[in-house]
Amino acid sequence: MRYLETILPLYGSPEPVGCSQEEIAAMKARFGALPAAVEDFYRTAAKTPCFQWGQDDWILPEHYQKWTWLERTGALILLNENQGVCQAGVLKKNLSLPDPPVYVTYKRDFSEWKPCAPAVSEFLAAALAYEAAFTHVAPCSPEEFYWFTPSEAAKVKGELTRLPFSLLDWCSEMEITLYQNAPDNLLVLMDFGAEDGEPQALYGAATQEGYQKLLAVAGGLGEAI
């Protein structure tokens, strides 16, 4: 789980907390198999408290003990949008793969799934980073969403470093890419595929120092939503 080296500073470098062996064994019994990438996440970091402070809900083994709707999905669900608009997970037919693709559904009957990330490891890295942006608060975040013009988006893409993972499709069918210029800061671009090419942006940092570095590029850009 090398991606945790990138993710943990975004949350202030907490000590990771994983699931118990009993919880993992119960999930293996329920599904017959778990992808190695999912099992590693469960064992190493899935219960890290600050990972639960984001915008959306990580689905942990304990949720399978109490939420019967999870049984109807035909997938191992990893993330649930906070209002249930969409869910991301690994289709049951792919559970024997070590690092299978992740799909997202917007259908209440779970009848249609679209690509979200090419591998579980990439999904976890991108989703954990995206969720971290919602844990950054004042004075280390403007706590606003912004509309960026195409030229403003090009500026941040050109002056910040793009992280090597993304989400192809999440809430409202947006593509999410991630940028930073310090280990503990993050700027999220959310592209809805609009003809005007204007993505939404959200940014902040875990420390004031990281936030100031980000402001040197993103400060003053965009129109607050």
C-alpha positions as a LaTeX table, in Angstrom:
\begin{tabular}{lrrr}
\hline
Residue & $x$ (\AA) & $y$ (\AA) & $z$ (\AA) \\
\hline
Met1 & 0.00 & 0.00 & 0.00 \\
Arg2 & 2.60 & 2.50 & $-1.11$ \\
Tyr3 & $-0.11$ & 5.05 & $-1.84$ \\
Leu4 & $-0.51$ & 5.64 & 1.90 \\
Glu5 & 2.81 & 7.50 & 1.81 \\
Thr6 & 1.00 & 10.11 & $-0.31$ \\
Ile7 & $-2.37$ & 9.95 & 1.45 \\
Leu8 & $-1.49$ & 10.15 & 5.15 \\
Pro9 & 0.13 & 13.64 & 5.03 \\
Leu10 & $-3.14$ & 14.98 & 3.57 \\
Tyr11 & $-4.81$ & 13.99 & 6.85 \\
Gly12 & $-2.04$ & 15.28 & 9.12 \\
Ser13 & $-0.03$ & 12.00 & 9.13 \\
Pro14 & $-2.20$ & 9.92 & 11.50 \\
Glu15 & $-1.33$ & 6.42 & 12.65 \\
Pro16 & $-3.28$ & 4.01 & 10.38 \\
Val17 & $-5.87$ & 1.72 & 11.98 \\
Gly18 & $-7.03$ & $-1.46$ & 10.28 \\
Cys19 & $-9.82$ & $-4.01$ & 10.68 \\
Ser20 & $-9.45$ & $-7.07$ & 12.87 \\
Gln21 & $-8.58$ & $-10.50$ & 11.51 \\
Glu22 & $-12.05$ & $-11.65$ & 12.55 \\
Glu23 & $-13.72$ & $-8.92$ & 10.49 \\
Ile24 & $-11.62$ & $-9.76$ & 7.43 \\
Ala25 & $-12.32$ & $-13.48$ & 7.84 \\
Ala26 & $-16.05$ & $-12.75$ & 7.98 \\
Met27 & $-15.85$ & $-10.81$ & 4.71 \\
Lys28 & $-13.96$ & $-13.67$ & 3.06 \\
Ala29 & $-16.63$ & $-16.07$ & 4.23 \\
Arg30 & $-19.38$ & $-13.78$ & 2.94 \\
Phe31 & $-17.88$ & $-13.26$ & $-0.52$ \\
Gly32 & $-15.76$ & $-16.37$ & $-0.98$ \\
Ala33 & $-12.73$ & $-14.27$ & $-1.88$ \\
Leu34 & $-11.35$ & $-10.77$ & $-1.36$ \\
Pro35 & $-9.02$ & $-9.00$ & $-3.78$ \\
Ala36 & $-5.57$ & $-8.64$ & $-2.23$ \\
Ala37 & $-5.78$ & $-4.85$ & $-2.64$ \\
Val38 & $-9.03$ & $-4.73$ & $-0.64$ \\
Glu39 & $-7.75$ & $-7.07$ & 2.04 \\
Asp40 & $-4.58$ & $-4.98$ & 2.44 \\
Phe41 & $-6.68$ & $-1.83$ & 2.86 \\
Tyr42 & $-8.94$ & $-3.49$ & 5.42 \\
Arg43 & $-5.99$ & $-4.84$ & 7.39 \\
Thr44 & $-3.83$ & $-1.72$ & 7.25 \\
Ala45 & $-5.90$ & 1.45 & 7.23 \\
Ala46 & $-9.67$ & 1.10 & 6.66 \\
Lys47 & $-10.61$ & 2.15 & 10.21 \\
Thr48 & $-8.27$ & 5.14 & 10.49 \\
Pro49 & $-10.56$ & 7.60 & 12.32 \\
Cys50 & $-9.87$ & 10.67 & 10.19 \\
Phe51 & $-10.63$ & 8.70 & 7.01 \\
Gln52 & $-14.23$ & 8.68 & 8.23 \\
Trp53 & $-14.43$ & 12.50 & 8.40 \\
Gly54 & $-14.73$ & 13.08 & 4.65 \\
Gln55 & $-17.74$ & 13.85 & 2.49 \\
Asp56 & $-18.81$ & 10.27 & 1.79 \\
Asp57 & $-19.06$ & 6.97 & 3.66 \\
Trp58 & $-16.47$ & 4.22 & 3.52 \\
Ile59 & $-18.19$ & 0.85 & 3.66 \\
Leu60 & $-16.40$ & $-1.32$ & 6.23 \\
Pro61 & $-16.91$ & $-4.97$ & 7.20 \\
Glu62 & $-19.05$ & $-3.89$ & 10.15 \\
His63 & $-21.59$ & $-2.31$ & 7.79 \\
Tyr64 & $-22.23$ & $-5.67$ & 6.17 \\
Gln65 & $-23.47$ & $-6.89$ & 9.54 \\
Lys66 & $-26.26$ & $-4.30$ & 9.71 \\
Trp67 & $-27.12$ & $-2.90$ & 6.24 \\
Thr68 & $-29.11$ & $-5.45$ & 4.26 \\
Trp69 & $-29.16$ & $-3.32$ & 1.08 \\
Leu70 & $-25.50$ & $-4.15$ & 0.56 \\
Glu71 & $-26.47$ & $-7.73$ & $-0.20$ \\
Arg72 & $-28.52$ & $-6.64$ & $-3.23$ \\
Thr73 & $-25.78$ & $-4.77$ & $-5.07$ \\
Gly74 & $-23.97$ & $-7.65$ & $-6.76$ \\
Ala75 & $-20.70$ & $-6.04$ & $-5.71$ \\
Leu76 & $-18.33$ & $-5.52$ & $-2.81$ \\
Ile77 & $-19.15$ & $-1.89$ & $-2.05$ \\
Leu78 & $-16.25$ & 0.32 & $-0.96$ \\
Leu79 & $-17.70$ & 3.84 & $-0.91$ \\
Asn80 & $-21.23$ & 5.23 & $-0.63$ \\
Glu81 & $-22.00$ & 8.83 & $-1.60$ \\
Asn82 & $-23.28$ & 10.66 & 1.47 \\
Gln83 & $-26.86$ & 10.88 & 0.18 \\
Gly84 & $-26.80$ & 7.51 & $-1.56$ \\
Val85 & $-26.60$ & 9.06 & $-5.05$ \\
Cys86 & $-24.00$ & 6.51 & $-6.13$ \\
Gln87 & $-21.90$ & 3.64 & $-4.85$ \\
Ala88 & $-18.48$ & 2.36 & $-5.94$ \\
Gly89 & $-17.28$ & $-1.19$ & $-5.61$ \\
Val90 & $-15.83$ & $-4.35$ & $-7.09$ \\
Leu91 & $-18.23$ & $-6.53$ & $-9.07$ \\
Lys92 & $-18.58$ & $-10.02$ & $-7.60$ \\
Lys93 & $-17.33$ & $-11.64$ & $-10.81$ \\
Asn94 & $-13.99$ & $-9.83$ & $-10.32$ \\
Leu95 & $-13.38$ & $-10.63$ & $-6.66$ \\
Ser96 & $-10.81$ & $-13.33$ & $-7.45$ \\
Leu97 & $-8.53$ & $-10.77$ & $-9.13$ \\
Pro98 & $-5.73$ & $-9.29$ & $-6.99$ \\
Asp99 & $-6.38$ & $-5.64$ & $-7.98$ \\
Pro100 & $-9.60$ & $-5.54$ & $-10.01$ \\
Pro101 & $-11.30$ & $-2.51$ & $-11.58$ \\
Val102 & $-13.81$ & $-0.48$ & $-9.60$ \\
Tyr103 & $-17.21$ & 0.49 & $-10.99$ \\
Val104 & $-19.82$ & 3.03 & $-9.93$ \\
Thr105 & $-23.60$ & 2.78 & $-10.09$ \\
Tyr106 & $-26.29$ & 5.46 & $-10.00$ \\
Lys107 & $-29.14$ & 2.96 & $-10.26$ \\
Arg108 & $-31.22$ & 2.21 & $-7.18$ \\
Asp109 & $-31.62$ & $-1.36$ & $-8.40$ \\
Phe110 & $-27.85$ & $-1.63$ & $-9.11$ \\
Ser111 & $-28.59$ & $-2.69$ & $-12.69$ \\
Glu112 & $-25.95$ & $-0.56$ & $-14.42$ \\
Trp113 & $-22.29$ & $-0.01$ & $-13.55$ \\
Lys114 & $-19.78$ & 2.39 & $-15.13$ \\
Pro115 & $-15.97$ & 2.42 & $-14.87$ \\
Cys116 & $-14.70$ & 4.43 & $-11.90$ \\
Ala117 & $-11.03$ & 3.38 & $-11.67$ \\
Pro118 & $-8.93$ & 0.75 & $-13.46$ \\
Ala119 & $-7.80$ & $-0.88$ & $-10.21$ \\
Val120 & $-8.81$ & $-1.02$ & $-6.54$ \\
Ser121 & $-5.45$ & 0.40 & $-5.50$ \\
Glu122 & $-5.92$ & 3.43 & $-7.76$ \\
Phe123 & $-9.50$ & 3.91 & $-6.59$ \\
Leu124 & $-8.52$ & 3.81 & $-2.92$ \\
Ala125 & $-5.69$ & 6.29 & $-3.43$ \\
Ala126 & $-7.82$ & 8.71 & $-5.46$ \\
Ala127 & $-10.91$ & 8.46 & $-3.26$ \\
Leu128 & $-8.94$ & 8.83 & $-0.02$ \\
Ala129 & $-7.23$ & 11.92 & $-1.44$ \\
Tyr130 & $-10.52$ & 13.39 & $-2.67$ \\
Glu131 & $-12.18$ & 12.80 & 0.70 \\
Ala132 & $-9.22$ & 14.43 & 2.46 \\
Ala133 & $-10.12$ & 17.74 & 0.81 \\
Phe134 & $-13.32$ & 17.81 & 2.89 \\
Thr135 & $-11.35$ & 17.47 & 6.14 \\
His136 & $-9.33$ & 20.65 & 5.51 \\
Val137 & $-10.92$ & 23.54 & 7.39 \\
Ala138 & $-10.19$ & 27.21 & 8.07 \\
Pro139 & $-7.60$ & 28.61 & 8.45 \\
Cys140 & $-6.12$ & 25.99 & 6.11 \\
Ser141 & $-8.93$ & 26.07 & 3.55 \\
Pro142 & $-11.28$ & 28.71 & 2.11 \\
Glu143 & $-14.08$ & 26.16 & 2.73 \\
Glu144 & $-15.60$ & 27.04 & $-0.64$ \\
Phe145 & $-16.12$ & 25.37 & $-3.99$ \\
Tyr146 & $-15.05$ & 27.42 & $-7.01$ \\
Trp147 & $-15.80$ & 27.50 & $-10.71$ \\
Phe148 & $-12.52$ & 27.73 & $-12.62$ \\
Thr149 & $-12.35$ & 29.10 & $-16.15$ \\
Pro150 & $-10.42$ & 26.98 & $-18.68$ \\
Ser151 & $-7.42$ & 29.31 & $-18.33$ \\
Glu152 & $-7.51$ & 29.10 & $-14.53$ \\
Ala153 & $-7.69$ & 25.30 & $-14.72$ \\
Ala154 & $-4.74$ & 25.33 & $-17.11$ \\
Lys155 & $-2.77$ & 27.49 & $-14.67$ \\
Val156 & $-3.12$ & 25.08 & $-11.76$ \\
Lys157 & $-2.46$ & 22.09 & $-14.00$ \\
Gly158 & 0.71 & 23.75 & $-15.23$ \\
Glu159 & 2.03 & 24.94 & $-11.87$ \\
Leu160 & 1.00 & 22.09 & $-9.56$ \\
Thr161 & 1.98 & 18.42 & $-9.65$ \\
Arg162 & $-0.75$ & 16.03 & $-10.70$ \\
Leu163 & $-1.07$ & 12.96 & $-8.49$ \\
Pro164 & $-0.80$ & 9.66 & $-10.40$ \\
Phe165 & $-4.35$ & 8.49 & $-9.67$ \\
Ser166 & $-7.84$ & 9.80 & $-10.41$ \\
Leu167 & $-11.53$ & 8.89 & $-10.46$ \\
Leu168 & $-13.09$ & 8.47 & $-13.88$ \\
Asp169 & $-16.64$ & 8.89 & $-12.58$ \\
Trp170 & $-18.02$ & 9.85 & $-9.18$ \\
Cys171 & $-21.05$ & 11.75 & $-7.84$ \\
Ser172 & $-22.87$ & 13.57 & $-10.67$ \\
Glu173 & $-20.69$ & 11.72 & $-13.19$ \\
Met174 & $-17.68$ & 13.95 & $-12.64$ \\
Glu175 & $-14.07$ & 13.08 & $-13.40$ \\
Ile176 & $-11.78$ & 13.92 & $-10.48$ \\
Thr177 & $-8.11$ & 14.82 & $-10.82$ \\
Leu178 & $-5.80$ & 15.81 & $-7.97$ \\
Tyr179 & $-2.93$ & 18.29 & $-7.69$ \\
Gln180 & $-0.48$ & 19.55 & $-5.05$ \\
Asn181 & 2.78 & 21.42 & $-4.49$ \\
Ala182 & 3.49 & 20.13 & $-0.97$ \\
Pro183 & 2.90 & 16.72 & 0.62 \\
Asp184 & 0.12 & 18.00 & 2.89 \\
Asn185 & $-1.88$ & 20.15 & 0.46 \\
Leu186 & $-4.35$ & 19.29 & $-2.27$ \\
Leu187 & $-6.38$ & 20.88 & $-5.04$ \\
Val188 & $-9.22$ & 18.83 & $-6.51$ \\
Leu189 & $-10.53$ & 19.51 & $-10.01$ \\
Met190 & $-13.99$ & 18.12 & $-10.73$ \\
Asp191 & $-14.84$ & 17.99 & $-14.43$ \\
Phe192 & $-18.51$ & 17.54 & $-15.29$ \\
Gly193 & $-17.85$ & 17.39 & $-19.03$ \\
Ala194 & $-19.53$ & 20.75 & $-19.63$ \\
Glu195 & $-19.14$ & 22.31 & $-23.06$ \\
Asp196 & $-17.63$ & 25.46 & $-21.53$ \\
Gly197 & $-14.85$ & 23.36 & $-20.00$ \\
Glu198 & $-15.24$ & 25.00 & $-16.57$ \\
Pro199 & $-14.48$ & 22.53 & $-13.76$ \\
Gln200 & $-15.23$ & 22.95 & $-10.09$ \\
Ala201 & $-12.33$ & 23.19 & $-7.66$ \\
Leu202 & $-11.84$ & 22.53 & $-3.96$ \\
Tyr203 & $-8.56$ & 23.01 & $-2.14$ \\
Gly204 & $-6.87$ & 23.17 & 1.24 \\
Ala205 & $-4.12$ & 21.66 & 3.37 \\
Ala206 & $-3.45$ & 19.90 & 6.64 \\
Thr207 & $-1.07$ & 22.67 & 7.78 \\
Gln208 & $-0.86$ & 26.42 & 7.40 \\
Glu209 & 2.52 & 26.13 & 5.70 \\
Gly210 & 1.12 & 23.79 & 3.06 \\
Tyr211 & $-1.91$ & 26.01 & 2.58 \\
Gln212 & 0.20 & 29.09 & 1.95 \\
Lys213 & 2.18 & 27.23 & $-0.71$ \\
Leu214 & $-1.06$ & 26.27 & $-2.42$ \\
Leu215 & $-2.42$ & 29.82 & $-2.21$ \\
Ala216 & 0.64 & 31.04 & $-4.07$ \\
Val217 & $-0.83$ & 29.27 & $-7.12$ \\
Ala218 & $-4.57$ & 29.02 & $-6.51$ \\
Gly219 & $-5.28$ & 32.09 & $-4.40$ \\
Gly220 & $-7.60$ & 34.54 & $-6.12$ \\
Leu221 & $-8.63$ & 32.09 & $-8.82$ \\
Gly222 & $-12.17$ & 31.08 & $-9.56$ \\
Glu223 & $-15.67$ & 32.23 & $-8.69$ \\
Ala224 & $-17.03$ & 30.98 & $-5.37$ \\
Ile225 & $-20.12$ & 28.80 & $-5.75$ \\
\hline
\end{tabular}
